Amino acid sequence: MEDMTRHLKNAIAEWDGKAVDAITRIHEAHKDAPDFSSTLIACLSDPACERGVTWLIKHHLEEGWSEESSAPTPKEVMAILKALPDLAHWEAQLHVLQCLDRVQIPKPAAAALAAFLETAIASDTKFVRAWAYHGWYLLADQHRSYRPQTMALLEAAHDIESAPSAKVKIRNALERLAQQ
């Protein structure tokens, strides 16, 4: 795994942070390696490559995760969510928030995720805020004990949030929760 980690980090370091073709080629070159998923998760702790690694995790989820499983294991999801508070770049945070649609949030990770979402809804970046509101919906949908807190938070945010992208996520979340 050390060779894979070093190779992956080097490839991400050469990426300009913008070219989707280039980061997609990194995924294509490594996706079939048996330890690719675990290597991605291990690389989350390196701030120098967090944007690239989180993009690769998101893309890997969109592509079906691995040959062994179409979704990460609860242990893998726990490791990804555990890294959230340490992700400094807004794009890295956004990528992980966008992954929440494709995973089951393990109960032991729910409180830590809620704490991160609380912080993320105050982000200066409107897209992080929007996806954080959506994250609250997913948390309440998968863990009903968070529903009252989520409903109150979303109802309050509906009146004060100014970003259109966030308002749409809030409105959609409120509508879905009301139907349950």
mmCIF file of C-alpha atoms in Angstrom:
data_model
loop_
_atom_site.group_PDB
_atom_site.id
_atom_site.type_symbol
_atom_site.label_atom_id
_atom_site.label_comp_id
_atom_site.label_asym_id
_atom_site.label_seq_id
_atom_site.Cartn_x
_atom_site.Cartn_y
_atom_site.Cartn_z
ATOM 1 C CA MET A 1 0.000 0.000 0.000
ATOM 2 C CA GLU A 2 2.959 2.337 0.594
ATOM 3 C CA ASP A 3 3.910 2.286 -3.099
ATOM 4 C CA MET A 4 0.310 2.964 -4.105
ATOM 5 C CA THR A 5 0.039 5.801 -1.558
ATOM 6 C CA ARG A 6 3.265 7.420 -2.740
ATOM 7 C CA HIS A 7 2.327 7.003 -6.409
ATOM 8 C CA LEU A 8 -1.164 8.417 -5.855
ATOM 9 C CA LYS A 9 0.116 11.391 -3.844
ATOM 10 C CA ASN A 10 2.701 12.147 -6.546
ATOM 11 C CA ALA A 11 0.056 11.990 -9.270
ATOM 12 C CA ILE A 12 -2.231 14.328 -7.317
ATOM 13 C CA ALA A 13 0.688 16.711 -6.640
ATOM 14 C CA GLU A 14 1.207 17.008 -10.417
ATOM 15 C CA TRP A 15 -2.493 17.778 -10.982
ATOM 16 C CA ASP A 16 -3.206 21.489 -11.444
ATOM 17 C CA GLY A 17 -6.317 21.360 -9.248
ATOM 18 C CA LYS A 18 -8.592 22.189 -12.166
ATOM 19 C CA ALA A 19 -8.310 19.801 -15.106
ATOM 20 C CA VAL A 20 -11.026 17.177 -14.799
ATOM 21 C CA ASP A 21 -9.424 15.139 -17.598
ATOM 22 C CA ALA A 22 -6.187 14.879 -15.644
ATOM 23 C CA ILE A 23 -7.773 13.797 -12.346
ATOM 24 C CA THR A 24 -10.020 11.368 -14.211
ATOM 25 C CA ARG A 25 -6.908 9.801 -15.767
ATOM 26 C CA ILE A 26 -5.488 9.356 -12.257
ATOM 27 C CA HIS A 27 -8.673 7.508 -11.309
ATOM 28 C CA GLU A 28 -8.567 5.365 -14.448
ATOM 29 C CA ALA A 29 -4.932 4.446 -13.835
ATOM 30 C CA HIS A 30 -5.517 3.281 -10.254
ATOM 31 C CA LYS A 31 -9.167 2.289 -9.852
ATOM 32 C CA ASP A 32 -8.646 -1.444 -10.393
ATOM 33 C CA ALA A 33 -5.903 -1.797 -7.797
ATOM 34 C CA PRO A 34 -7.190 -3.932 -4.923
ATOM 35 C CA ASP A 35 -6.153 -1.374 -2.314
ATOM 36 C CA PHE A 36 -7.303 1.740 -4.194
ATOM 37 C CA SER A 37 -10.256 2.523 -1.909
ATOM 38 C CA SER A 38 -8.244 2.082 1.270
ATOM 39 C CA THR A 39 -5.383 4.125 -0.179
ATOM 40 C CA LEU A 40 -7.738 6.994 -1.016
ATOM 41 C CA ILE A 41 -9.047 6.990 2.536
ATOM 42 C CA ALA A 42 -5.525 6.832 3.971
ATOM 43 C CA CYS A 43 -4.506 9.844 1.866
ATOM 44 C CA LEU A 44 -7.299 11.987 3.341
ATOM 45 C CA SER A 45 -5.019 12.918 6.228
ATOM 46 C CA ASP A 46 -2.580 14.702 3.898
ATOM 47 C CA PRO A 47 -3.628 18.354 3.481
ATOM 48 C CA ALA A 48 -1.456 18.682 0.381
ATOM 49 C CA CYS A 49 -3.669 16.336 -1.596
ATOM 50 C CA GLU A 50 -7.090 16.623 0.098
ATOM 51 C CA ARG A 51 -8.789 18.320 -2.888
ATOM 52 C CA GLY A 52 -7.634 15.639 -5.299
ATOM 53 C CA VAL A 53 -8.271 12.743 -2.939
ATOM 54 C CA THR A 54 -11.793 13.878 -2.090
ATOM 55 C CA TRP A 55 -12.558 14.392 -5.788
ATOM 56 C CA LEU A 56 -11.296 10.857 -6.441
ATOM 57 C CA ILE A 57 -13.405 9.435 -3.592
ATOM 58 C CA LYS A 58 -16.494 11.192 -4.947
ATOM 59 C CA HIS A 59 -15.791 9.997 -8.490
ATOM 60 C CA HIS A 60 -15.030 6.477 -7.253
ATOM 61 C CA LEU A 61 -18.417 6.406 -5.517
ATOM 62 C CA GLU A 62 -20.131 7.650 -8.669
ATOM 63 C CA GLU A 63 -18.402 4.905 -10.659
ATOM 64 C CA GLY A 64 -19.522 2.132 -8.298
ATOM 65 C CA TRP A 65 -16.775 2.114 -5.628
ATOM 66 C CA SER A 66 -15.034 -1.220 -6.279
ATOM 67 C CA GLU A 67 -15.365 -4.649 -7.808
ATOM 68 C CA GLU A 68 -16.024 -6.142 -4.367
ATOM 69 C CA SER A 69 -18.711 -3.690 -3.295
ATOM 70 C CA SER A 70 -20.842 -0.986 -4.884
ATOM 71 C CA ALA A 71 -20.565 1.142 -1.723
ATOM 72 C CA PRO A 72 -17.959 1.697 0.964
ATOM 73 C CA THR A 73 -18.156 -0.406 4.090
ATOM 74 C CA PRO A 74 -19.370 1.241 7.306
ATOM 75 C CA LYS A 75 -15.743 1.291 8.468
ATOM 76 C CA GLU A 76 -14.696 3.130 5.292
ATOM 77 C CA VAL A 77 -17.562 5.616 5.638
ATOM 78 C CA MET A 78 -16.558 6.201 9.270
ATOM 79 C CA ALA A 79 -12.988 6.947 8.172
ATOM 80 C CA ILE A 80 -14.156 9.363 5.466
ATOM 81 C CA LEU A 81 -16.515 11.195 7.831
ATOM 82 C CA LYS A 82 -13.888 11.263 10.576
ATOM 83 C CA ALA A 83 -11.640 13.249 8.212
ATOM 84 C CA LEU A 84 -14.274 15.946 7.576
ATOM 85 C CA PRO A 85 -13.331 18.337 10.421
ATOM 86 C CA ASP A 86 -9.682 18.280 9.318
ATOM 87 C CA LEU A 87 -10.374 19.129 5.678
ATOM 88 C CA ALA A 88 -9.282 22.739 5.247
ATOM 89 C CA HIS A 89 -10.130 23.456 1.633
ATOM 90 C CA TRP A 90 -13.752 24.213 0.830
ATOM 91 C CA GLU A 91 -13.651 22.033 -2.296
ATOM 92 C CA ALA A 92 -12.533 19.036 -0.240
ATOM 93 C CA GLN A 93 -15.383 19.643 2.200
ATOM 94 C CA LEU A 94 -17.814 20.000 -0.696
ATOM 95 C CA HIS A 95 -16.692 16.746 -2.308
ATOM 96 C CA VAL A 96 -17.284 14.786 0.895
ATOM 97 C CA LEU A 97 -20.643 16.465 1.477
ATOM 98 C CA GLN A 98 -21.635 15.476 -2.063
ATOM 99 C CA CYS A 99 -20.703 11.870 -1.245
ATOM 100 C CA LEU A 100 -23.324 11.665 1.504
ATOM 101 C CA ASP A 101 -26.023 10.906 -1.083
ATOM 102 C CA ARG A 102 -24.263 7.650 -1.904
ATOM 103 C CA VAL A 103 -23.501 6.236 1.546
ATOM 104 C CA GLN A 104 -25.250 4.968 4.614
ATOM 105 C CA ILE A 105 -24.237 7.106 7.568
ATOM 106 C CA PRO A 106 -23.185 4.756 10.381
ATOM 107 C CA LYS A 107 -24.865 5.526 13.694
ATOM 108 C CA PRO A 108 -21.508 5.962 15.490
ATOM 109 C CA ALA A 109 -20.588 8.683 12.951
ATOM 110 C CA ALA A 110 -23.871 10.588 13.173
ATOM 111 C CA ALA A 111 -22.930 12.922 16.041
ATOM 112 C CA ALA A 112 -19.583 13.850 14.493
ATOM 113 C CA LEU A 113 -21.269 14.476 11.156
ATOM 114 C CA ALA A 114 -23.899 16.668 12.832
ATOM 115 C CA ALA A 115 -21.130 18.706 14.479
ATOM 116 C CA PHE A 116 -19.427 19.207 11.128
ATOM 117 C CA LEU A 117 -22.705 20.113 9.406
ATOM 118 C CA GLU A 118 -23.357 22.707 12.106
ATOM 119 C CA THR A 119 -20.048 24.335 11.229
ATOM 120 C CA ALA A 120 -20.507 23.924 7.472
ATOM 121 C CA ILE A 121 -23.824 25.789 7.356
ATOM 122 C CA ALA A 122 -21.879 28.847 8.503
ATOM 123 C CA SER A 123 -19.313 28.515 5.703
ATOM 124 C CA ASP A 124 -18.486 31.542 3.588
ATOM 125 C CA THR A 125 -18.832 29.276 0.559
ATOM 126 C CA LYS A 126 -22.446 29.040 -0.594
ATOM 127 C CA PHE A 127 -22.022 25.592 -2.162
ATOM 128 C CA VAL A 128 -20.653 24.147 1.083
ATOM 129 C CA ARG A 129 -23.628 25.662 2.919
ATOM 130 C CA ALA A 130 -26.062 24.263 0.348
ATOM 131 C CA TRP A 131 -24.661 20.747 0.566
ATOM 132 C CA ALA A 132 -24.452 20.974 4.360
ATOM 133 C CA TYR A 133 -28.208 21.651 4.483
ATOM 134 C CA HIS A 134 -28.685 18.635 2.233
ATOM 135 C CA GLY A 135 -26.446 16.688 4.616
ATOM 136 C CA TRP A 136 -28.787 17.583 7.476
ATOM 137 C CA TYR A 137 -31.661 16.167 5.447
ATOM 138 C CA LEU A 138 -29.771 12.923 4.789
ATOM 139 C CA LEU A 139 -28.798 12.623 8.450
ATOM 140 C CA ALA A 140 -32.424 13.091 9.555
ATOM 141 C CA ASP A 141 -33.640 10.713 6.866
ATOM 142 C CA GLN A 142 -31.262 7.943 7.929
ATOM 143 C CA HIS A 143 -31.323 8.658 11.674
ATOM 144 C CA ARG A 144 -34.770 9.787 12.771
ATOM 145 C CA SER A 145 -33.526 11.047 16.124
ATOM 146 C CA TYR A 146 -32.030 14.001 14.207
ATOM 147 C CA ARG A 147 -35.323 14.894 12.577
ATOM 148 C CA PRO A 148 -36.613 17.472 15.131
ATOM 149 C CA GLN A 149 -33.249 19.263 15.228
ATOM 150 C CA THR A 150 -33.003 19.191 11.426
ATOM 151 C CA MET A 151 -36.531 20.478 10.893
ATOM 152 C CA ALA A 152 -35.960 23.378 13.291
ATOM 153 C CA LEU A 153 -32.612 24.216 11.734
ATOM 154 C CA LEU A 154 -33.954 24.084 8.164
ATOM 155 C CA GLU A 155 -37.041 26.148 9.012
ATOM 156 C CA ALA A 156 -34.871 28.827 10.609
ATOM 157 C CA ALA A 157 -32.403 28.766 7.719
ATOM 158 C CA HIS A 158 -35.210 29.068 5.187
ATOM 159 C CA ASP A 159 -35.878 32.598 6.404
ATOM 160 C CA ILE A 160 -32.276 33.814 6.641
ATOM 161 C CA GLU A 161 -30.267 32.011 3.941
ATOM 162 C CA SER A 162 -29.534 34.257 0.968
ATOM 163 C CA ALA A 163 -27.754 31.930 -1.475
ATOM 164 C CA PRO A 164 -30.169 30.524 -4.091
ATOM 165 C CA SER A 165 -28.343 27.169 -4.179
ATOM 166 C CA ALA A 166 -28.750 26.794 -0.422
ATOM 167 C CA LYS A 167 -32.382 27.937 -0.471
ATOM 168 C CA VAL A 168 -33.212 25.209 -3.006
ATOM 169 C CA LYS A 169 -31.553 22.525 -0.869
ATOM 170 C CA ILE A 170 -33.405 23.805 2.214
ATOM 171 C CA ARG A 171 -36.766 23.885 0.449
ATOM 172 C CA ASN A 172 -36.277 20.387 -1.008
ATOM 173 C CA ALA A 173 -35.216 19.003 2.355
ATOM 174 C CA LEU A 174 -38.211 20.510 4.141
ATOM 175 C CA GLU A 175 -40.585 19.122 1.510
ATOM 176 C CA ARG A 176 -39.086 15.621 1.716
ATOM 177 C CA LEU A 177 -39.098 15.569 5.498
ATOM 178 C CA ALA A 178 -42.706 16.778 5.574
ATOM 179 C CA GLN A 179 -43.716 13.815 3.397
ATOM 180 C CA GLN A 180 -42.261 11.260 5.805
#
